Amino acid sequence: MGNEESSMVDDSTRPSVLEGRNVEAVAKYIKERNVQRIVVMVGAGISTSAGIPDFRSPDTGLYANLAFLDLEEPEDVFDIGFFRQNPKPFYALAHELYPGRYRPTIAHSFIKLLYDKGLLLKHFTQNIDCLERQAGLPGDIIVEAHGSFATQRCIECKTPYPDEEMQKKVQHGEVPYCLVPQCNGLVKPDIVFFGESLPPSFFESRDLPEQADLCIVMGTSLSVQPFASLPVLCKRGTPRVLINMQQVGGLGSRPDDVLILGDIDAGVRKFAKAMGWEEELEALWEVTNPDPKAREAENAPVPSRDERLRQEVDRLTADVERTLNLTESYQQRVREKLGEPSESSFIKVDSQEQSREGGLDHVFPHLARESR
Ligand code: CNA
């Protein structure tokens, strides 16, 4: 936690801007002060409930589970020097993490909701999983500070490599090489490895935290610089909210810092509830459900009892009419055989009579009773 505030956590200080150091006070601040410039800063913790491990959580984090890659140091998997010598561990991991296998979490949808409401100034992410894009955030509002799997290129001649080819290679666990003749360099997703510089978009957006009227930090240990210093760039007096399993990076040290410690999904729902956005948030998250059939079935309005009754009556009426028609043609055939004139209208009138009288209530009194 390399920033100036790390050793100064103080939960008891009275806030100067907020009415209290809790999420309800933050919601009030957003509504009453017309807050419209929120910066969000996130890390791997917002994607763990999607099934993507973070780095540093003991037991479940990637670093604790990289034994299958046979690395001396787990960090080597993202080391550019190591990658040049042996790209296979990275591509084994890429196979696990590649976009398309995971559904965005409710935290991703919460950020999308801020955007939809016109409240999001910038979203800073350390994540490479592209789940923000998948949740519907447009690329230009996101700063992918550590790059992402969205694009890739040759590490030697920098020629971009086609997306479809990349997908195939990653799916088959193969290492892609540059398609430029005579180059044949290694291809790497535009993920920032240790020893590489951050993308220009990060440096171009570094003044935005200072312009923010609210900062929300989620799911990061704030242990990787320079990203870890972003929350410090917010002006004093700008409320900062941390939603994370534990306190990190000195958040909590300023009078208007609010800590929502514990599970991120629960923290985000609590925030949405305080804003009165619960239903909107759940609906927005549902859009990310990858099974459209299940979504349709879940979203289909439940018919009212009257509608159910009408459907049942229509179905039964059709059944009865079909039966009556059969009977009519049977009777007609019999009469023809007996030499009697046809009286098909008799039966038809009867069925019309029934529909004039309000369907088949007299035949299915239990249904009629229910509808009253
Ligand atoms: P980290 O150092 O692993 O920290 C994650 C933080 O989130 C920790 O404080 C955890 O306690 C917390 N956390 C995890 N799950 C939850 C949860 N469900 N509820 C509450 N808190 C939770 O990860 P950082 O992002 O801080 O580290 C920066 C690295 C991680 C970046 O370089 C990323 O590229 C890299 N990374 C990204 C991904 C991804 O894209 N999803 C996955 C793994 C690592």
XYZ file of C-alpha atoms and ligand atoms in Angstrom:
416
model
C 0.000 0.000 0.000
C 2.403 2.632 -1.145
C 0.647 5.874 -0.495
C 0.830 8.713 1.980
C -2.389 7.793 3.768
C -1.766 4.136 4.487
C -0.966 4.530 8.155
C -3.584 7.126 9.025
C -6.867 5.255 9.062
C -9.349 6.955 11.341
C -12.960 5.908 11.396
C -14.089 8.174 14.208
C -13.457 11.606 12.669
C -16.588 13.693 12.029
C -17.222 14.240 8.309
C -16.990 17.738 6.866
C -19.153 17.343 3.758
C -21.315 14.311 4.433
C -23.918 14.143 7.192
C -22.492 10.855 8.363
C -19.914 8.260 7.371
C -22.405 5.828 5.934
C -23.951 4.950 2.600
C -27.247 6.714 3.363
C -25.359 9.974 3.842
C -23.546 9.378 0.544
C -26.898 8.815 -1.214
C -28.234 12.045 0.270
C -25.099 13.881 -0.852
C -25.508 12.565 -4.423
C -29.152 13.602 -4.598
C -28.997 16.954 -2.810
C -25.698 18.211 -4.196
C -26.529 17.199 -7.771
C -23.430 15.020 -7.966
C -22.612 14.205 -11.601
C -18.880 13.578 -11.703
C -18.261 10.237 -10.081
C -14.976 8.434 -10.648
C -14.917 4.700 -10.042
C -11.707 2.759 -9.442
C -11.769 -1.019 -9.387
C -9.722 -4.177 -9.281
C -10.056 -7.922 -9.525
C -12.434 -8.114 -6.524
C -15.412 -6.921 -8.593
C -15.046 -9.964 -10.849
C -14.533 -12.728 -8.282
C -18.250 -13.468 -7.961
C -18.268 -14.004 -11.739
C -15.853 -16.882 -11.109
C -12.602 -15.098 -12.039
C -10.115 -15.364 -9.182
C -8.322 -12.229 -7.977
C -4.569 -12.229 -7.409
C -4.091 -11.961 -3.729
C -7.004 -13.492 -1.846
C -5.484 -16.303 0.243
C -6.465 -19.807 -0.996
C -8.762 -18.610 -3.800
C -6.505 -15.999 -5.486
C -4.614 -16.731 -8.692
C -1.227 -16.485 -7.020
C -2.257 -19.204 -4.598
C -3.417 -21.419 -7.459
C -0.763 -21.163 -10.126
C 1.008 -24.367 -9.100
C -0.237 -26.036 -12.293
C 1.833 -23.575 -14.300
C 5.022 -24.624 -12.565
C 6.298 -21.097 -11.970
C 8.953 -20.131 -9.442
C 7.179 -16.828 -8.797
C 3.455 -16.506 -9.627
C 4.021 -12.903 -10.752
C 6.214 -14.297 -13.552
C 3.110 -15.075 -15.547
C 2.740 -11.329 -16.169
C 6.469 -10.583 -16.540
C 7.461 -9.491 -20.033
C 10.994 -10.930 -19.717
C 9.638 -14.281 -18.608
C 6.990 -14.173 -21.369
C 9.661 -13.774 -24.057
C 11.374 -16.917 -22.828
C 8.273 -18.934 -22.060
C 4.835 -17.678 -23.151
C 3.059 -20.958 -22.372
C 2.103 -20.264 -18.739
C 0.530 -16.966 -19.767
C -1.473 -18.629 -22.529
C -2.594 -21.381 -20.165
C -3.922 -18.639 -17.905
C -5.381 -16.683 -20.846
C -7.361 -19.798 -21.718
C -8.941 -19.587 -18.250
C -9.530 -15.831 -18.209
C -10.479 -15.157 -21.832
C -13.554 -12.914 -22.291
C -16.799 -14.614 -23.175
C -16.672 -17.267 -20.481
C -17.945 -15.108 -17.639
C -20.998 -13.022 -16.880
C -20.531 -9.479 -15.486
C -21.339 -9.137 -11.793
C -23.856 -6.813 -10.218
C -20.952 -4.444 -9.449
C -20.297 -4.091 -13.195
C -23.986 -3.352 -13.745
C -23.906 -0.803 -10.914
C -21.188 1.089 -12.792
C -23.262 0.855 -15.977
C -26.210 2.277 -14.030
C -24.110 5.264 -12.921
C -23.216 5.778 -16.564
C -26.827 5.487 -17.751
C -27.828 8.109 -15.207
C -25.178 10.476 -16.514
C -23.235 10.409 -13.247
C -20.032 8.704 -14.351
C -17.049 10.900 -15.145
C -14.585 8.030 -15.632
C -14.203 4.362 -14.805
C -10.658 3.293 -13.966
C -10.097 -0.447 -13.969
C -7.099 -2.654 -13.343
C -9.024 -5.596 -14.715
C -8.201 -7.239 -17.993
C -11.362 -9.323 -18.245
C -13.428 -6.805 -20.311
C -16.488 -7.399 -18.094
C -17.187 -3.664 -17.944
C -17.555 -3.612 -21.729
C -19.686 -6.729 -21.544
C -21.937 -4.986 -19.006
C -22.506 -2.267 -21.605
C -20.067 0.510 -20.644
C -18.694 2.208 -23.780
C -14.944 1.946 -24.321
C -14.310 5.700 -24.103
C -15.576 6.009 -20.517
C -13.229 3.211 -19.365
C -9.540 3.541 -18.627
C -8.149 0.021 -18.777
C -5.067 0.950 -16.813
C -3.484 -2.479 -17.156
C -4.780 -3.038 -20.679
C -7.150 -5.848 -21.585
C -7.815 -8.820 -23.815
C -9.777 -6.567 -26.207
C -6.848 -6.202 -28.665
C -3.447 -7.845 -29.261
C -0.269 -7.327 -31.266
C 3.204 -8.666 -32.017
C 5.650 -7.740 -29.264
C 8.406 -7.175 -31.878
C 6.956 -5.305 -34.885
C 3.745 -4.229 -33.022
C 1.496 -5.330 -35.898
C -2.043 -5.971 -34.626
C -3.155 -9.585 -34.745
C -6.697 -10.513 -35.902
C -9.302 -11.042 -33.162
C -10.750 -14.271 -34.611
C -7.295 -15.851 -34.939
C -6.533 -14.859 -31.380
C -9.760 -16.390 -30.111
C -8.998 -19.660 -31.870
C -5.442 -19.812 -30.528
C -6.502 -19.068 -26.960
C -9.356 -21.553 -27.106
C -6.943 -24.271 -28.280
C -4.300 -23.272 -25.734
C -1.816 -22.395 -28.522
C 0.734 -19.582 -28.612
C 0.062 -17.091 -31.459
C 2.928 -15.736 -33.592
C 3.027 -12.652 -35.816
C 1.592 -13.170 -39.294
C 4.024 -10.694 -40.910
C 6.457 -12.701 -43.040
C 10.023 -12.692 -41.643
C 8.827 -11.407 -38.266
C 7.174 -14.336 -36.547
C 7.400 -12.517 -33.208
C 5.331 -13.503 -30.203
C 1.831 -12.081 -30.055
C 0.513 -10.793 -26.733
C -2.841 -9.272 -25.754
C -2.531 -5.561 -24.973
C -2.303 -6.344 -21.283
C 0.294 -4.351 -19.374
C 2.920 -6.714 -18.014
C 5.311 -5.908 -15.201
C 8.067 -3.882 -16.808
C 5.798 -2.266 -19.421
C 4.348 1.222 -19.334
C 0.669 1.915 -18.806
C -1.443 2.987 -21.803
C -1.568 6.704 -22.710
C -5.273 6.818 -21.719
C -4.235 6.319 -18.087
C -1.935 9.353 -18.072
C -4.372 11.437 -20.099
C -7.095 10.819 -17.501
C -5.036 11.247 -14.368
C -6.404 14.720 -13.650
C -10.010 13.467 -13.549
C -10.011 12.259 -9.911
C -9.235 15.838 -8.926
C -12.346 17.050 -10.790
C -14.587 14.402 -9.256
C -17.334 15.131 -6.741
C -17.401 11.514 -5.537
C -14.973 8.604 -5.735
C -15.975 4.946 -5.438
C -13.218 2.347 -4.992
C -14.134 -1.346 -5.232
C -12.430 -4.728 -5.170
C -8.790 -3.752 -5.139
C -5.936 -4.161 -2.678
C -4.512 -0.876 -4.063
C -1.105 -2.481 -4.054
C -0.069 -1.882 -7.667
C 1.327 1.532 -8.580
C 0.653 3.964 -10.150
C -3.028 2.936 -10.032
C -2.889 2.712 -6.236
C -2.325 6.465 -6.026
C -5.474 7.464 -7.906
C -7.742 7.829 -4.825
C -5.183 10.168 -3.255
C -5.604 12.499 -6.249
C -9.193 13.270 -5.235
C -9.487 16.658 -3.541
C -9.788 16.713 0.225
C -13.481 17.194 0.959
C -14.469 14.933 -1.926
C -16.204 11.932 -0.377
C -14.569 8.583 -1.142
C -16.404 5.302 -0.726
C -14.566 1.989 -0.395
C -16.511 -1.215 -1.072
C -14.146 -4.086 -0.309
C -13.561 -7.060 1.934
C -11.001 -5.148 3.954
C -9.778 -1.601 4.398
C -7.039 -0.757 1.889
C -4.789 2.019 0.694
C -5.445 4.526 3.423
C -9.132 4.874 2.577
C -10.856 5.764 5.800
C -8.219 8.301 6.785
C -10.095 11.357 5.504
C -13.168 12.713 7.306
C -15.470 12.086 4.324
C -14.292 8.545 3.565
C -16.979 5.886 3.919
C -16.071 2.212 4.291
C -18.534 -0.475 3.209
C -16.600 -3.530 4.229
C -17.591 -7.078 3.298
C -18.835 -8.733 0.138
C -18.854 -6.390 -2.868
C -22.141 -7.557 -4.382
C -23.853 -6.960 -1.038
C -22.167 -3.544 -0.693
C -23.278 -2.493 -4.166
C -26.868 -3.595 -3.472
C -26.797 -1.611 -0.241
C -25.634 1.461 -2.158
C -28.346 0.975 -4.796
C -30.968 0.580 -2.070
C -29.901 3.825 -0.441
C -30.339 5.524 -3.833
C -33.730 3.858 -4.472
C -32.277 2.059 -7.497
C -32.660 -1.573 -6.391
C -35.086 -2.671 -9.093
C -33.324 -0.785 -11.863
C -30.031 -2.356 -10.870
C -31.386 -5.899 -10.806
C -33.107 -5.338 -14.180
C -29.898 -3.996 -15.692
C -27.936 -6.948 -14.362
C -30.521 -9.359 -15.752
C -29.729 -8.034 -19.229
C -26.277 -9.605 -18.853
C -27.777 -13.052 -18.262
C -26.272 -15.116 -21.078
C -29.268 -17.452 -21.453
C -31.848 -15.366 -23.355
C -34.492 -18.121 -23.174
C -34.252 -18.259 -19.414
C -34.329 -14.452 -19.382
C -37.430 -14.345 -21.565
C -39.173 -16.880 -19.370
C -38.214 -14.966 -16.224
C -39.237 -11.625 -17.704
C -42.499 -12.794 -19.276
C -45.310 -11.084 -17.395
C -47.291 -13.516 -15.267
C -50.835 -13.565 -16.689
C -53.553 -12.293 -14.352
C -56.284 -14.658 -13.184
C -58.727 -13.071 -15.634
C -56.247 -13.553 -18.475
C -55.675 -17.166 -17.443
C -59.442 -17.690 -17.355
C -59.857 -16.142 -20.814
C -57.052 -18.312 -22.216
C -58.592 -21.425 -20.662
C -62.058 -20.545 -21.960
C -60.665 -19.850 -25.477
C -58.865 -23.179 -25.463
C -61.921 -25.101 -24.273
C -64.237 -23.249 -26.671
C -61.961 -24.210 -29.547
C -61.982 -27.834 -28.330
C -65.761 -27.913 -28.046
C -66.234 -26.259 -31.446
C -63.895 -28.781 -33.015
C -65.902 -31.600 -31.401
C -69.206 -30.040 -32.473
C -67.983 -29.677 -36.039
C -66.966 -33.313 -36.065
C -70.384 -34.233 -34.686
C -72.082 -32.048 -37.302
C -70.276 -33.635 -40.206
C -70.954 -37.066 -38.682
C -74.686 -36.240 -38.370
C -74.703 -34.862 -41.880
C -73.190 -38.057 -43.226
C -75.732 -40.149 -41.267
C -78.650 -38.002 -42.558
C -77.373 -38.273 -46.090
C -77.282 -42.026 -45.633
C -80.873 -41.929 -44.266
C -81.996 -39.544 -47.028
C -82.933 -36.690 -44.536
C -82.218 -32.959 -45.306
C -79.074 -31.465 -43.760
C -79.560 -29.344 -40.561
C -76.035 -28.228 -39.966
C -77.128 -24.735 -38.828
C -78.792 -26.205 -35.752
C -75.595 -27.120 -34.083
C -73.803 -23.948 -35.154
C -76.496 -21.704 -33.725
C -76.138 -23.507 -30.454
C -72.390 -22.818 -30.263
C -72.922 -19.179 -31.254
C -75.530 -18.955 -28.534
C -72.944 -20.087 -26.019
C -70.415 -17.455 -27.025
C -73.102 -14.741 -27.016
C -73.930 -15.718 -23.461
C -70.361 -15.152 -22.287
C -68.365 -18.222 -23.230
C -68.569 -21.508 -21.392
C -69.245 -20.358 -17.847
C -72.116 -22.780 -17.479
C -69.914 -25.678 -18.566
C -66.931 -24.725 -16.319
C -68.523 -23.021 -13.319
C -65.351 -23.429 -11.199
C -63.457 -21.121 -13.587
C -66.279 -18.627 -13.695
C -66.403 -18.563 -9.910
C -62.657 -17.877 -9.710
C -62.901 -14.875 -11.985
C -65.531 -13.090 -9.915
P -5.926 -8.009 -5.713
O -4.601 -7.526 -5.269
O -6.089 -9.472 -5.838
O -7.011 -7.438 -4.674
C -8.367 -7.774 -4.748
C -9.097 -7.144 -3.592
O -10.482 -7.411 -3.716
C -8.669 -7.683 -2.228
O -8.620 -6.631 -1.293
C -9.777 -8.677 -1.869
O -9.981 -8.829 -0.493
C -10.968 -7.984 -2.501
N -12.029 -8.909 -2.869
C -11.956 -9.985 -3.682
N -13.170 -10.550 -3.834
C -14.024 -9.826 -3.077
C -15.424 -9.914 -2.810
N -16.198 -10.836 -3.386
N -15.975 -9.010 -1.971
C -15.213 -8.044 -1.381
N -13.903 -7.903 -1.616
C -13.307 -8.784 -2.452
O -6.342 -7.362 -7.085
P -6.060 -5.881 -7.620
O -7.000 -5.652 -8.700
O -5.977 -4.899 -6.528
O -4.601 -6.058 -8.198
C -4.267 -5.485 -9.377
C -3.971 -6.539 -10.459
C -4.956 -7.680 -10.451
C -4.138 -5.957 -11.799
O -2.905 -5.899 -12.432
C -5.084 -6.885 -12.603
O -4.672 -7.030 -13.914
C -5.008 -8.149 -11.884
N -6.097 -9.133 -12.041
C -7.185 -8.900 -12.797
C -8.176 -9.856 -12.884
C -9.376 -9.565 -13.748
O -9.267 -8.939 -14.768
N -10.545 -10.015 -13.329
C -8.072 -11.062 -12.214
C -6.919 -11.284 -11.436
C -5.946 -10.303 -11.363
